[in-house]
mmCIF file of C-alpha atoms in Angstrom:
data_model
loop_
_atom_site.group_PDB
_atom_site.id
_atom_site.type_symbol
_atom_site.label_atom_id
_atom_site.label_comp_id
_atom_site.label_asym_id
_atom_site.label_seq_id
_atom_site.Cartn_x
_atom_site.Cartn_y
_atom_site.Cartn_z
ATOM 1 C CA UNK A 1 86.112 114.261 94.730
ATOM 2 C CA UNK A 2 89.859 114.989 93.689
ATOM 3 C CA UNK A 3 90.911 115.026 90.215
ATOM 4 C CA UNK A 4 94.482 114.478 88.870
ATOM 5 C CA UNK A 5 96.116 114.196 85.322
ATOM 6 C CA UNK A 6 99.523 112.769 85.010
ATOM 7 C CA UNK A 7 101.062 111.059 81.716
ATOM 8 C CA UNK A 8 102.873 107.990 81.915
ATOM 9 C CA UNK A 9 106.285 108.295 81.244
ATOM 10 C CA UNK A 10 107.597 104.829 81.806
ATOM 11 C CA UNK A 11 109.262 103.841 78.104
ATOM 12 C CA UNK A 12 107.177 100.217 78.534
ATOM 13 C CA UNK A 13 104.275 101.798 80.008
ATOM 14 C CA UNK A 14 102.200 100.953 82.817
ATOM 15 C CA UNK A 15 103.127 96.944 82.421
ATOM 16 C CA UNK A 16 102.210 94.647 85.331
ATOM 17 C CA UNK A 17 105.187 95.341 87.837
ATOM 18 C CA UNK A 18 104.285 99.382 87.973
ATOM 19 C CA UNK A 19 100.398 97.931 87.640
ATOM 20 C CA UNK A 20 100.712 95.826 90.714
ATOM 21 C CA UNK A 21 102.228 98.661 92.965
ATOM 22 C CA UNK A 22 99.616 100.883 91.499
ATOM 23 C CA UNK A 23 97.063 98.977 92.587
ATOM 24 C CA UNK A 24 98.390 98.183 95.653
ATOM 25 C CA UNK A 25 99.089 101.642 96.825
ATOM 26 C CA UNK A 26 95.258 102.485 95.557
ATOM 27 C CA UNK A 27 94.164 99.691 97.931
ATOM 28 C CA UNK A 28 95.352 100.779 100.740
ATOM 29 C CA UNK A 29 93.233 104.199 100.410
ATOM 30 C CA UNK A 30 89.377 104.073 101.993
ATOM 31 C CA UNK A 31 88.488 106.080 98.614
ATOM 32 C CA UNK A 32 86.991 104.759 95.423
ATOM 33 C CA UNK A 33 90.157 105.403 93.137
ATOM 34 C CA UNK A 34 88.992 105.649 89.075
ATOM 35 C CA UNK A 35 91.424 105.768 86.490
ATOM 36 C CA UNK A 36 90.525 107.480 83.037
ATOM 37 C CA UNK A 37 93.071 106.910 79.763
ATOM 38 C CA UNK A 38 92.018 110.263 78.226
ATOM 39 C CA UNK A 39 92.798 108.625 74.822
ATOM 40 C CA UNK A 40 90.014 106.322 74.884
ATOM 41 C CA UNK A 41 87.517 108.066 77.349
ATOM 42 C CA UNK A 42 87.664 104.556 78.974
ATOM 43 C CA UNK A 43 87.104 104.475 82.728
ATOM 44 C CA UNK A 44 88.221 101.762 85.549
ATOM 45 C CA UNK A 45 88.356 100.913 89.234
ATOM 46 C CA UNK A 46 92.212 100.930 89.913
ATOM 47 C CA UNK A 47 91.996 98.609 92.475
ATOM 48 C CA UNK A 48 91.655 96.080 89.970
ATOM 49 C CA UNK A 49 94.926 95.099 87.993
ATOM 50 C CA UNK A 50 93.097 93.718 85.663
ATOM 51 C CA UNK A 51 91.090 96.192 84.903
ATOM 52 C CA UNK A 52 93.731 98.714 84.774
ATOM 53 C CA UNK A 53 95.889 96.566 82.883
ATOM 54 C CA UNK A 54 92.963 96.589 80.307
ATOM 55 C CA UNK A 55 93.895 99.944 80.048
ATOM 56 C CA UNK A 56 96.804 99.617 78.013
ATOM 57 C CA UNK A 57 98.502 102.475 79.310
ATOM 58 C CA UNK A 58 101.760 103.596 76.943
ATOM 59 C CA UNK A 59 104.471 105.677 77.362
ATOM 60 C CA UNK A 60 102.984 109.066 76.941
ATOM 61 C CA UNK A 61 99.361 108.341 77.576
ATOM 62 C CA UNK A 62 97.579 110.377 79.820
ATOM 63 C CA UNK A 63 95.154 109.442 82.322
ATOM 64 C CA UNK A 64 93.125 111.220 84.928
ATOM 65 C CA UNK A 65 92.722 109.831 88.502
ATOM 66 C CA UNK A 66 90.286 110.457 90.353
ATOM 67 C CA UNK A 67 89.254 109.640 94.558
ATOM 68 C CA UNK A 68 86.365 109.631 96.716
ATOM 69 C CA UNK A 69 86.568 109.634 100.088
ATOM 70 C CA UNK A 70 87.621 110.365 102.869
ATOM 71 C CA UNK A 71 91.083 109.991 102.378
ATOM 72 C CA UNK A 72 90.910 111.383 98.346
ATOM 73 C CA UNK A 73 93.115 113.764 98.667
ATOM 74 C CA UNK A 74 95.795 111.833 100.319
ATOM 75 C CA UNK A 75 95.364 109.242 97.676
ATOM 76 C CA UNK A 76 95.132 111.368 94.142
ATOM 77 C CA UNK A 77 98.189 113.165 95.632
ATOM 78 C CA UNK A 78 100.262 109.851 96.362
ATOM 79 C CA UNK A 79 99.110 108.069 92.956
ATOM 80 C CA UNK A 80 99.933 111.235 90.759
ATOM 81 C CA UNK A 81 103.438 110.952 92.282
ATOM 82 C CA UNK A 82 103.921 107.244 91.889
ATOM 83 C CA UNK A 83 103.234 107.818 88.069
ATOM 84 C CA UNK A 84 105.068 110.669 87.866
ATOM 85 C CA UNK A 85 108.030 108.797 89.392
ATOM 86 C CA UNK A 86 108.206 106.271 86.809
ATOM 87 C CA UNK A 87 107.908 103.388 89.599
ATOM 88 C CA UNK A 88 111.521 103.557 89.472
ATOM 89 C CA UNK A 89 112.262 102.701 85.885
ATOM 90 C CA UNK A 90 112.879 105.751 84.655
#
């Protein structure tokens, strides 16, 4: 299991564009892929854009990501820097 905290930094937040690719690039890992808003406590599978839209992620929220697997390294590592990025918005 990999753990990673990142905070969203995207001034609309994680909205359904940045959601979509999110959830995309989480896809494409073999690994379970959990996202945590550490606001709430609230946990979901985030290869679900629904679910992690349910989230309601804001600008400055931070969340913890966390794989299983055998690729969870790869895939904590990859997600962490897509939010860090800002999904090009920022």
């Amino acid at each position: 299991m990999e753990v990673r905290n990142v905070t969203i930094i995207n001034p609309t937040g994680l909205h359904a564009r940045p959601a979509s690719e999110f959830v995309k690039k989480a896809a494409s890992f073999k690994s379970t892929v959990m996202v945590k808003n550490l606001s709430t406590g609230r946990s979901v599978n985030a290869k679900s854009i629904v679910m992690l839209l349910t989230l309601a992620l804001t600008e400055g929220t931070e969340i913890e990501i966390t794989t299983t697997g055998a690729d969870e390294a790869e895939a904590a590592d990859t997600l962490k820097a897509m939010v860090e990025g800002g999904f090009g918005e920022v």
